[in-house]
Tab-separated table of C-alpha atoms in Angstrom:
chain	number	residue	atom	x	y	z
A	1	ALA	CA	67.502	89.473	58.035
A	2	ASP	CA	66.025	86.120	57.583
A	3	PRO	CA	62.805	86.254	55.575
A	4	CYS	CA	61.729	82.897	57.035
A	5	HIS	CA	62.129	83.851	60.814
A	6	ASP	CA	61.117	86.825	62.781
A	7	GLU	CA	63.469	88.867	64.934
A	8	GLY	CA	62.807	86.486	67.888
A	9	GLY	CA	63.784	83.479	65.672
A	10	ALA	CA	60.181	82.205	65.334
A	11	PRO	CA	59.372	80.771	61.957
A	12	ARG	CA	57.184	82.711	59.521
A	13	GLY	CA	55.967	82.052	55.926
A	14	CYS	CA	58.495	83.220	53.296
A	15	VAL	CA	58.556	82.973	49.526
A	16	PRO	CA	61.192	83.536	46.746
A	17	GLY	CA	61.198	86.651	44.812
A	18	LEU	CA	59.336	87.007	41.335
A	19	VAL	CA	61.557	86.009	38.634
A	20	ASN	CA	61.521	85.192	34.809
A	21	ALA	CA	61.571	81.472	35.255
A	22	ALA	CA	62.168	80.963	31.661
A	23	LEU	CA	65.235	83.185	31.496
A	24	GLY	CA	68.318	81.116	30.479
A	25	ARG	CA	66.274	77.826	30.369
A	26	GLU	CA	66.512	75.666	27.286
A	27	ALA	CA	63.674	76.500	24.823
A	28	LEU	CA	62.518	73.968	22.332
A	29	ALA	CA	60.779	74.553	19.170
A	30	SER	CA	59.250	72.009	16.967
A	31	SER	CA	60.181	73.794	13.952
A	32	THR	CA	63.121	76.151	13.390
A	33	CYS	CA	64.315	77.672	10.205
A	34	GLY	CA	67.743	77.345	8.732
A	35	ARG	CA	67.962	73.489	7.993
A	36	PRO	CA	68.510	73.562	5.051
A	37	ALA	CA	69.791	77.191	4.859
A	38	THR	CA	68.063	79.726	3.021
A	39	ARG	CA	69.037	83.235	2.140
A	40	ALA	CA	67.358	84.623	5.306
A	41	CYS	CA	68.209	81.769	7.794
A	42	ASP	CA	71.048	79.570	8.218
A	43	ALA	CA	71.214	77.421	11.317
A	44	SER	CA	74.897	76.969	10.880
A	45	ASP	CA	75.792	80.562	10.716
A	46	PRO	CA	75.470	82.470	14.103
A	47	ARG	CA	74.784	85.769	12.410
A	48	ARG	CA	71.875	84.352	10.274
A	49	ALA	CA	70.583	81.677	12.666
A	50	HIS	CA	67.195	82.207	14.639
A	51	PRO	CA	67.294	79.310	17.156
A	52	ALA	CA	64.770	78.598	19.912
A	53	ALA	CA	67.436	79.769	22.404
A	54	LEU	CA	66.754	83.374	21.527
A	55	LEU	CA	63.269	82.947	23.106
A	56	THR	CA	64.678	82.741	26.634
A	57	SER	CA	68.094	84.368	26.328
A	58	PRO	CA	68.613	87.604	28.064
A	59	ALA	CA	67.436	90.592	26.143
A	60	GLY	CA	69.788	92.278	23.769
A	61	SER	CA	72.404	89.468	24.251
A	62	ALA	CA	72.281	88.249	20.711
A	63	SER	CA	71.890	89.181	17.099
A	64	PRO	CA	69.567	88.385	15.462
A	65	LEU	CA	67.012	88.554	18.337
A	66	CYS	CA	64.116	86.457	17.133
A	67	TRP	CA	63.443	82.841	16.880
A	68	ARG	CA	61.862	81.840	13.407
A	69	SER	CA	60.136	78.727	12.589
A	70	ASP	CA	60.461	76.887	9.080
A	71	ALA	CA	58.417	78.121	6.317
A	72	LEU	CA	55.062	76.420	6.718
A	73	THR	CA	53.427	75.795	3.294
A	74	GLN	CA	50.330	73.757	4.322
A	75	ALA	CA	48.222	72.798	7.202
A	76	PRO	CA	48.497	71.978	9.908
A	77	PHE	CA	50.394	75.105	10.897
A	78	ASN	CA	50.978	74.021	14.459
A	79	VAL	CA	54.304	74.888	15.951
A	80	THR	CA	55.143	74.148	19.461
A	81	LEU	CA	57.357	76.055	21.764
A	82	THR	CA	58.268	74.316	25.184
A	83	VAL	CA	60.295	75.758	28.008
A	84	PRO	CA	61.193	73.297	30.941
A	85	LEU	CA	61.456	75.410	34.077
A	86	GLY	CA	63.577	72.893	35.860
A	87	LYS	CA	61.326	72.712	38.878
A	88	ALA	CA	57.856	73.754	40.114
A	89	PHE	CA	57.051	77.492	39.848
A	90	GLU	CA	53.923	79.393	40.943
A	91	LEU	CA	53.086	81.429	37.818
A	92	VAL	CA	51.899	85.005	37.755
A	93	PHE	CA	52.243	85.810	34.094
A	94	VAL	CA	53.422	84.626	30.789
A	95	SER	CA	54.321	86.838	27.855
A	96	LEU	CA	55.687	86.420	24.428
A	97	ARG	CA	56.671	89.082	22.085
A	98	PHE	CA	56.121	88.323	18.286
A	99	CYS	CA	58.522	89.615	15.832
A	100	SER	CA	56.117	89.332	12.967
A	101	ALA	CA	52.366	89.455	12.796
A	102	PRO	CA	50.995	87.507	15.783
A	103	PRO	CA	49.265	84.204	15.184
A	104	ALA	CA	45.483	84.318	14.935
A	105	SER	CA	45.227	81.534	17.355
A	106	LEU	CA	47.441	79.971	19.980
A	107	ALA	CA	47.264	77.989	23.112
A	108	LEU	CA	49.139	78.205	26.370
A	109	LEU	CA	49.743	75.017	28.270
A	110	LYS	CA	51.475	73.814	31.398
A	111	SER	CA	52.785	70.602	32.772
A	112	GLN	CA	53.115	69.936	36.439
A	113	ASP	CA	55.096	66.648	35.877
A	114	HIS	CA	58.096	67.891	33.835
A	115	GLY	CA	56.306	67.321	30.443
A	116	ARG	CA	54.632	63.938	30.942
A	117	SER	CA	51.111	65.646	30.737
A	118	TRP	CA	49.874	68.923	29.726
A	119	ALA	CA	46.896	70.996	30.753
A	120	PRO	CA	45.657	74.402	29.020
A	121	LEU	CA	46.113	77.573	30.882
A	122	GLY	CA	44.360	79.681	28.329
A	123	PHE	CA	43.584	79.989	24.458
A	124	PHE	CA	43.883	83.036	22.441
A	125	SER	CA	41.995	83.340	19.205
A	126	SER	CA	40.084	85.566	17.073
A	127	HIS	CA	37.696	82.580	16.363
A	128	CYS	CA	37.384	80.887	19.826
A	129	GLY	CA	34.573	78.431	18.741
A	130	LEU	CA	36.228	77.634	15.443
A	131	ASP	CA	39.650	77.047	16.737
A	132	TYR	CA	39.027	75.729	20.218
A	133	GLY	CA	35.311	74.798	20.577
A	134	ARG	CA	34.843	77.157	23.319
A	135	PRO	CA	33.098	80.632	23.796
A	136	PRO	CA	35.093	83.818	24.046
A	137	ALA	CA	35.925	84.567	27.680
A	138	ALA	CA	33.951	87.895	27.360
A	139	ALA	CA	30.893	86.190	26.179
A	140	ARG	CA	30.913	83.575	28.978
A	141	GLY	CA	28.574	83.461	31.839
A	142	PRO	CA	29.652	83.733	35.391
A	143	ALA	CA	32.834	82.165	36.352
A	144	GLY	CA	32.849	78.661	37.761
A	145	PRO	CA	33.884	77.837	41.237
A	146	GLY	CA	37.554	77.261	40.276
A	147	PRO	CA	39.985	78.470	37.616
A	148	GLU	CA	39.702	77.201	34.197
A	149	ALA	CA	41.368	77.815	30.863
A	150	LEU	CA	39.450	80.567	28.992
A	151	CYS	CA	39.629	81.780	25.470
A	152	PHE	CA	40.922	85.305	25.111
A	153	PRO	CA	41.268	87.560	21.972
A	154	ALA	CA	44.494	86.929	19.891
A	155	PRO	CA	47.244	89.280	20.239
A	156	GLN	CA	46.658	92.432	18.164
A	157	VAL	CA	49.258	93.499	15.480
A	158	GLN	CA	51.211	96.420	16.720
A	159	PRO	CA	52.279	99.534	14.568
A	160	ASP	CA	55.784	97.837	14.330
A	161	GLY	CA	54.158	94.692	12.690
A	162	GLY	CA	54.752	92.445	15.709
A	163	GLY	CA	52.576	91.906	18.785
A	164	LEU	CA	52.499	90.811	22.241
A	165	LEU	CA	51.042	88.021	24.182
A	166	ALA	CA	50.353	88.849	27.694
A	167	PHE	CA	48.548	86.597	30.103
A	168	SER	CA	47.911	86.853	33.773
A	169	VAL	CA	47.569	83.453	35.154
A	170	GLN	CA	44.844	84.307	37.490
A	171	ASP	CA	42.852	85.606	34.442
A	172	GLY	CA	41.427	82.120	34.407
A	173	SER	CA	40.449	82.160	37.986
A	174	PRO	CA	37.334	83.663	39.771
A	175	ALA	CA	37.833	86.809	41.710
A	176	GLY	CA	38.118	86.280	45.474
A	177	LEU	CA	40.447	83.120	45.438
A	178	ASP	CA	43.379	83.608	47.661
A	179	LEU	CA	46.664	81.649	46.974
A	180	ASP	CA	47.300	81.104	50.790
A	181	SER	CA	43.784	79.618	51.256
A	182	SER	CA	42.904	77.879	48.031
A	183	PRO	CA	44.543	74.628	47.020
A	184	VAL	CA	42.685	74.709	43.771
A	185	LEU	CA	44.278	78.024	42.974
A	186	GLN	CA	47.747	76.756	44.249
A	187	ASP	CA	47.310	73.899	41.848
A	188	TRP	CA	46.367	76.216	39.082
A	189	VAL	CA	49.281	78.427	39.181
A	190	THR	CA	51.819	75.627	39.633
A	191	ALA	CA	53.820	74.573	36.467
A	192	THR	CA	57.098	72.807	35.973
A	193	ASP	CA	57.096	73.425	32.079
A	194	ILE	CA	55.347	75.823	29.690
A	195	ARG	CA	54.302	75.220	26.197
A	196	VAL	CA	53.020	77.600	23.677
A	197	VAL	CA	50.982	75.991	20.553
A	198	LEU	CA	50.998	78.370	17.760
A	199	THR	CA	47.886	77.084	15.974
A	200	ARG	CA	46.943	79.440	13.157
A	201	PRO	CA	48.878	82.134	11.351
A	202	ALA	CA	47.320	85.537	10.923
A	203	ARG	CA	46.141	86.614	7.523
A	204	PRO	CA	45.744	90.324	7.067
A	205	GLY	CA	41.920	91.251	7.434
A	206	ASP	CA	40.646	87.868	8.101
A	207	ALA	CA	41.205	84.395	9.962
A	208	GLY	CA	39.768	82.156	7.320
A	209	ASP	CA	41.866	80.695	4.642
A	210	VAL	CA	45.456	80.758	5.856
A	211	GLU	CA	46.730	78.664	2.889
A	212	SER	CA	46.301	81.700	0.794
A	213	THR	CA	49.203	83.367	2.781
A	214	ALA	CA	51.513	80.345	2.889
A	215	PRO	CA	54.314	79.951	3.017
A	216	TYR	CA	54.158	81.383	6.553
A	217	SER	CA	56.497	81.464	9.427
A	218	TYR	CA	56.188	82.378	13.003
A	219	SER	CA	58.754	84.561	14.760
A	220	ALA	CA	59.095	85.432	18.329
A	221	THR	CA	61.296	86.534	21.127
A	222	GLU	CA	61.261	87.220	24.888
A	223	LEU	CA	59.228	84.403	26.150
A	224	GLN	CA	58.858	85.517	29.735
A	225	VAL	CA	57.399	83.269	32.507
A	226	GLY	CA	56.873	85.482	35.532
A	227	GLY	CA	56.646	83.355	38.736
A	228	ARG	CA	57.987	82.303	42.008
A	229	CYS	CA	60.054	79.084	42.749
A	230	LYS	CA	57.606	76.979	44.331
A	231	CYS	CA	58.738	76.260	47.995
A	232	ASN	CA	55.218	76.202	49.755
A	233	GLY	CA	56.045	79.174	51.977
A	234	HIS	CA	59.082	77.442	53.435
A	235	ALA	CA	62.000	79.065	51.648
A	236	SER	CA	63.011	82.542	50.513
A	237	ARG	CA	65.239	81.289	47.645
A	238	CYS	CA	65.999	78.693	45.196
A	239	LEU	CA	69.524	77.325	44.638
A	240	LEU	CA	71.380	74.855	42.333
A	241	ASP	CA	72.030	71.669	44.260
A	242	ALA	CA	75.088	69.430	43.681
A	243	GLN	CA	73.524	67.856	40.502
A	244	GLY	CA	72.872	71.264	39.176
A	245	ARG	CA	69.203	71.107	39.670
A	246	LEU	CA	67.250	74.123	40.987
A	247	THR	CA	65.832	73.310	44.314
A	248	CYS	CA	64.246	75.230	47.177
A	249	ASP	CA	66.546	76.337	50.180
A	250	CYS	CA	64.169	74.841	52.648
A	251	ARG	CA	63.573	76.160	56.252
A	252	HIS	CA	61.056	75.275	58.863
A	253	GLY	CA	62.234	71.612	59.236
A	254	THR	CA	61.143	70.889	55.514
A	255	GLU	CA	62.952	69.352	52.566
A	256	GLY	CA	62.467	68.381	48.916
A	257	PRO	CA	62.585	70.317	45.775
A	258	ASP	CA	59.564	72.272	46.819
A	259	CYS	CA	59.872	71.945	50.522
A	260	GLY	CA	57.012	69.519	50.178
A	261	ARG	CA	57.566	67.238	53.038
A	262	CYS	CA	58.940	67.288	56.572
A	263	LYS	CA	62.727	66.287	57.298
A	264	PRO	CA	62.935	62.776	58.761
A	265	PHE	CA	63.235	63.829	62.338
A	266	TYR	CA	60.602	66.609	61.967
A	267	CYS	CA	57.486	64.823	62.124
A	268	ASP	CA	55.701	65.762	65.179
A	269	ARG	CA	52.897	67.210	63.224
A	270	PRO	CA	51.784	66.752	59.530
A	271	TRP	CA	53.402	68.873	56.757
A	272	GLN	CA	51.460	71.934	55.769
A	273	ARG	CA	52.047	74.772	53.449
A	274	ALA	CA	52.975	78.068	55.114
A	275	THR	CA	50.684	80.988	54.868
A	276	ALA	CA	51.264	84.677	55.515
A	277	ARG	CA	49.774	84.304	58.848
A	278	GLU	CA	51.093	80.892	59.927
A	279	ALA	CA	54.445	79.235	59.337
A	280	HIS	CA	53.253	75.794	59.830
A	281	ALA	CA	56.845	74.666	60.243
A	282	CYS	CA	57.683	70.998	60.771
A	283	LEU	CA	58.372	70.213	64.433
A	284	ALA	CA	61.199	67.934	65.564
A	285	CYS	CA	60.086	64.983	67.477
A	286	SER	CA	60.650	65.197	71.329
A	287	CYS	CA	62.952	62.279	72.129
A	288	ASN	CA	64.974	63.786	74.817
A	289	GLY	CA	68.109	63.401	72.775
A	290	HIS	CA	67.796	59.443	72.838
A	291	ALA	CA	66.573	58.845	69.237
A	292	ARG	CA	67.467	59.986	65.780
A	293	ARG	CA	64.366	58.723	64.032
A	294	CYS	CA	60.623	59.038	64.631
A	295	ARG	CA	57.447	58.521	62.774
A	296	PHE	CA	54.120	60.222	62.732
A	297	ASN	CA	51.038	58.712	64.159
A	298	MET	CA	47.706	60.487	63.191
A	299	GLU	CA	45.756	58.883	65.867
A	300	LEU	CA	47.961	60.160	68.493
A	301	TYR	CA	47.863	63.501	66.881
A	302	ARG	CA	44.215	63.727	67.024
A	303	LEU	CA	44.110	62.484	70.621
A	304	SER	CA	46.609	65.091	71.485
A	305	GLY	CA	44.263	67.888	70.155
A	306	ARG	CA	46.211	68.085	66.983
A	307	ARG	CA	49.491	69.155	68.865
A	308	SER	CA	51.817	66.275	68.692
A	309	GLY	CA	51.816	62.999	66.896
A	310	GLY	CA	55.636	62.058	66.688
A	311	VAL	CA	56.665	58.619	67.978
A	312	CYS	CA	60.408	58.188	68.642
A	313	LEU	CA	61.885	55.126	67.135
A	314	ASN	CA	64.887	53.176	68.536
A	315	CYS	CA	65.271	54.995	71.893
A	316	ARG	CA	68.824	54.610	73.058
A	317	HIS	CA	70.648	54.816	76.286
A	318	ASN	CA	68.198	52.350	77.916
A	319	THR	CA	65.253	54.777	77.462
A	320	ALA	CA	61.751	53.756	76.227
A	321	GLY	CA	58.430	55.275	75.404
A	322	ARG	CA	57.008	57.439	72.857
A	323	HIS	CA	59.327	60.357	73.693
A	324	CYS	CA	62.228	58.188	75.119
A	325	HIS	CA	60.865	59.688	78.494
A	326	TYR	CA	61.173	56.711	80.664
A	327	CYS	CA	63.562	53.800	81.317
A	328	ARG	CA	63.284	50.545	79.657
A	329	GLU	CA	62.500	47.354	81.844
A	330	GLY	CA	65.555	46.543	84.030
A	331	PHE	CA	66.646	50.256	84.475
A	332	TYR	CA	65.373	53.107	86.683
A	333	ARG	CA	65.680	56.975	86.524
A	334	ASP	CA	68.717	58.315	88.211
A	335	PRO	CA	67.235	61.339	89.916
A	336	GLY	CA	70.572	63.159	89.936
A	337	ARG	CA	70.651	63.291	86.118
A	338	ALA	CA	68.732	65.181	83.541
A	339	LEU	CA	66.256	63.067	81.441
A	340	SER	CA	68.437	64.049	78.344
A	341	ASP	CA	71.633	62.744	80.011
A	342	ARG	CA	72.938	59.778	78.238
A	343	ARG	CA	73.057	58.044	81.739
A	344	ALA	CA	69.749	59.102	83.064
A	345	CYS	CA	68.730	55.384	83.224
A	346	ARG	CA	70.694	53.212	85.569
A	347	ALA	CA	70.536	49.482	85.588
A	348	CYS	CA	68.456	47.969	88.349
A	349	ASP	CA	71.325	45.552	89.264
A	350	CYS	CA	68.898	43.380	91.362
A	351	HIS	CA	70.718	40.832	93.346
A	352	PRO	CA	70.323	37.394	91.724
A	353	VAL	CA	69.503	35.649	94.963
A	354	GLY	CA	68.110	38.270	97.293
A	355	ALA	CA	65.703	39.733	94.669
A	356	ALA	CA	62.545	38.212	93.368
A	357	GLY	CA	62.923	39.576	89.860
A	358	LYS	CA	65.276	41.551	87.794
A	359	THR	CA	62.828	44.547	87.193
A	360	CYS	CA	63.022	47.464	89.776
A	361	ASN	CA	60.795	50.342	90.410
A	362	GLN	CA	61.540	52.636	87.558
A	363	THR	CA	61.467	55.814	89.689
A	364	THR	CA	63.007	54.506	92.885
A	365	GLY	CA	65.107	51.760	91.627
A	366	GLN	CA	63.912	49.477	94.263
A	367	CYS	CA	64.222	45.836	93.364
A	368	PRO	CA	61.371	43.379	94.536
A	369	CYS	CA	62.995	41.563	97.663
A	370	LYS	CA	62.460	38.138	98.931
A	371	ASP	CA	61.097	37.828	102.512
A	372	GLY	CA	63.566	39.072	104.885
A	373	VAL	CA	65.778	40.775	102.369
A	374	ALA	CA	66.392	44.384	102.256
A	375	GLY	CA	68.255	47.044	100.410
A	376	LEU	CA	67.754	48.863	96.991
A	377	THR	CA	69.160	45.815	95.090
A	378	CYS	CA	67.983	43.375	97.711
A	379	ASN	CA	71.569	42.578	98.623
A	380	ARG	CA	71.246	42.367	102.411
A	381	CYS	CA	69.138	40.736	105.076
A	382	ALA	CA	66.768	42.900	106.864
A	383	PRO	CA	67.197	43.806	110.621
A	384	GLY	CA	66.257	40.848	112.520
A	385	PHE	CA	67.120	38.364	109.772
A	386	GLN	CA	70.377	36.586	108.948
A	387	GLN	CA	71.627	34.894	105.920
A	388	SER	CA	70.720	31.249	105.487
A	389	ARG	CA	72.414	28.521	103.120
A	390	SER	CA	69.234	28.313	100.983
A	391	PRO	CA	69.168	30.543	97.701
A	392	VAL	CA	65.308	30.170	97.695
A	393	ALA	CA	65.081	31.845	101.115
A	394	PRO	CA	68.262	33.685	101.616
A	395	CYS	CA	67.400	35.366	104.803
A	396	VAL	CA	65.739	33.800	107.825
A	397	LYS	CA	64.650	35.262	111.137
A	398	THR	CA	67.286	35.323	113.612
A	399	PRO	CA	66.379	32.852	116.247
B	1	GLU	CA	71.883	48.982	111.462
B	2	VAL	CA	73.701	48.180	108.360
B	3	MET	CA	73.461	44.515	107.541
B	4	PRO	CA	76.354	42.797	105.700
B	5	THR	CA	75.799	42.068	102.037
B	6	LEU	CA	74.657	38.457	101.078
B	7	ASP	CA	77.648	36.276	100.754
B	8	MET	CA	77.364	34.055	97.745
B	9	ALA	CA	79.800	31.668	99.024
B	10	LEU	CA	77.642	30.734	101.987
B	11	PHE	CA	74.713	29.393	99.668
B	12	ASP	CA	74.266	25.797	99.171
B	13	TRP	CA	73.395	25.151	95.505
B	14	THR	CA	73.222	21.447	95.639
B	15	ASP	CA	69.373	21.364	95.100
B	16	TYR	CA	69.071	24.501	93.092
B	17	GLU	CA	71.736	24.090	90.365
B	18	ASP	CA	69.521	25.602	87.846
B	19	LEU	CA	68.997	28.761	89.774
B	20	LYS	CA	72.596	29.473	90.301
B	21	PRO	CA	73.724	32.756	88.817
B	22	GLU	CA	76.568	32.779	86.482
B	23	VAL	CA	79.575	34.742	88.023
């Protein structure tokens, strides 16, 4: 079964499955313990190392299990965890398990341009105003028209001394927005990289003076980024390309890492994201097999009632026109051949003396004959005429 | 009646050298 086409072969919207996009990706931490080695942490000893790779490695595959930061003795206590996802994903949730008391404040950021710029997805703090200058989400008024980064309570300490950050990406989004129909929401959930900024360590009982608890270290594992490989509804899976980059297995005449554009010959209408109801497949230009390239013309598309805007380029086999659907000057349609036949257009072959020009009727192939000349190519004198010696008037009335 | 095709050899190109088709 092909998720991108129905039983009849018609295209339909399709999406890759929900995965942990961070799994196996290289996690980067701005601070990791073990250099220089201490009694508890030695980066050069696998049995005592706590590298950032433990954040995104399969559960239970390593021992120890948790990444750990260096001991932080004085402010600022910021430590950044970054996971490049390799390509754009549409996020559903982000979670992070803390192996020690979770921080009192942290920020969750995303990048849509492979780490060049960052935007917040959410903040988590026991003191939203103090840490991030914004009101707690619960105390905030009605949601705005679009998604925004809200400030949620910091993760609670669990009985085992750890804690869990669990964030649903649509938590910052007003209810009722639908991913299929809301470009704003599509943009909100799209990320190529995820970053967690651990801002302030927890202090038992309060969130005030953290320096009294120093040195402090953060420790975490299982950074999960739940999402779907972003293919804009035109692929049901993502694969590694020849260069080892994750890319959509595009269908519907689309191409690109996210199926974000139409393939070169598939430009009869503008690219569109597929929805659950409509595949919006890119359509091949109609060139009757006489052109390999085409371009999109918006004006023609509008004039056609938004049905067809492709213009064939470099029509071959002596054809011409927007769809290579008629014969170029000096050629006419052979009625015995299909329009898609390589020899659908025959040369006019107008007689150099008997014809008044070289261009024949494109339908009948009739050349324009001089007076008294007849025949499809004007190569004979008409009845009642005979050949003269003058090439200007090749046929004269028979005396 | 099928007329014979024009015979190029019969034309006199003396005054129309510039119109003469290349063979």
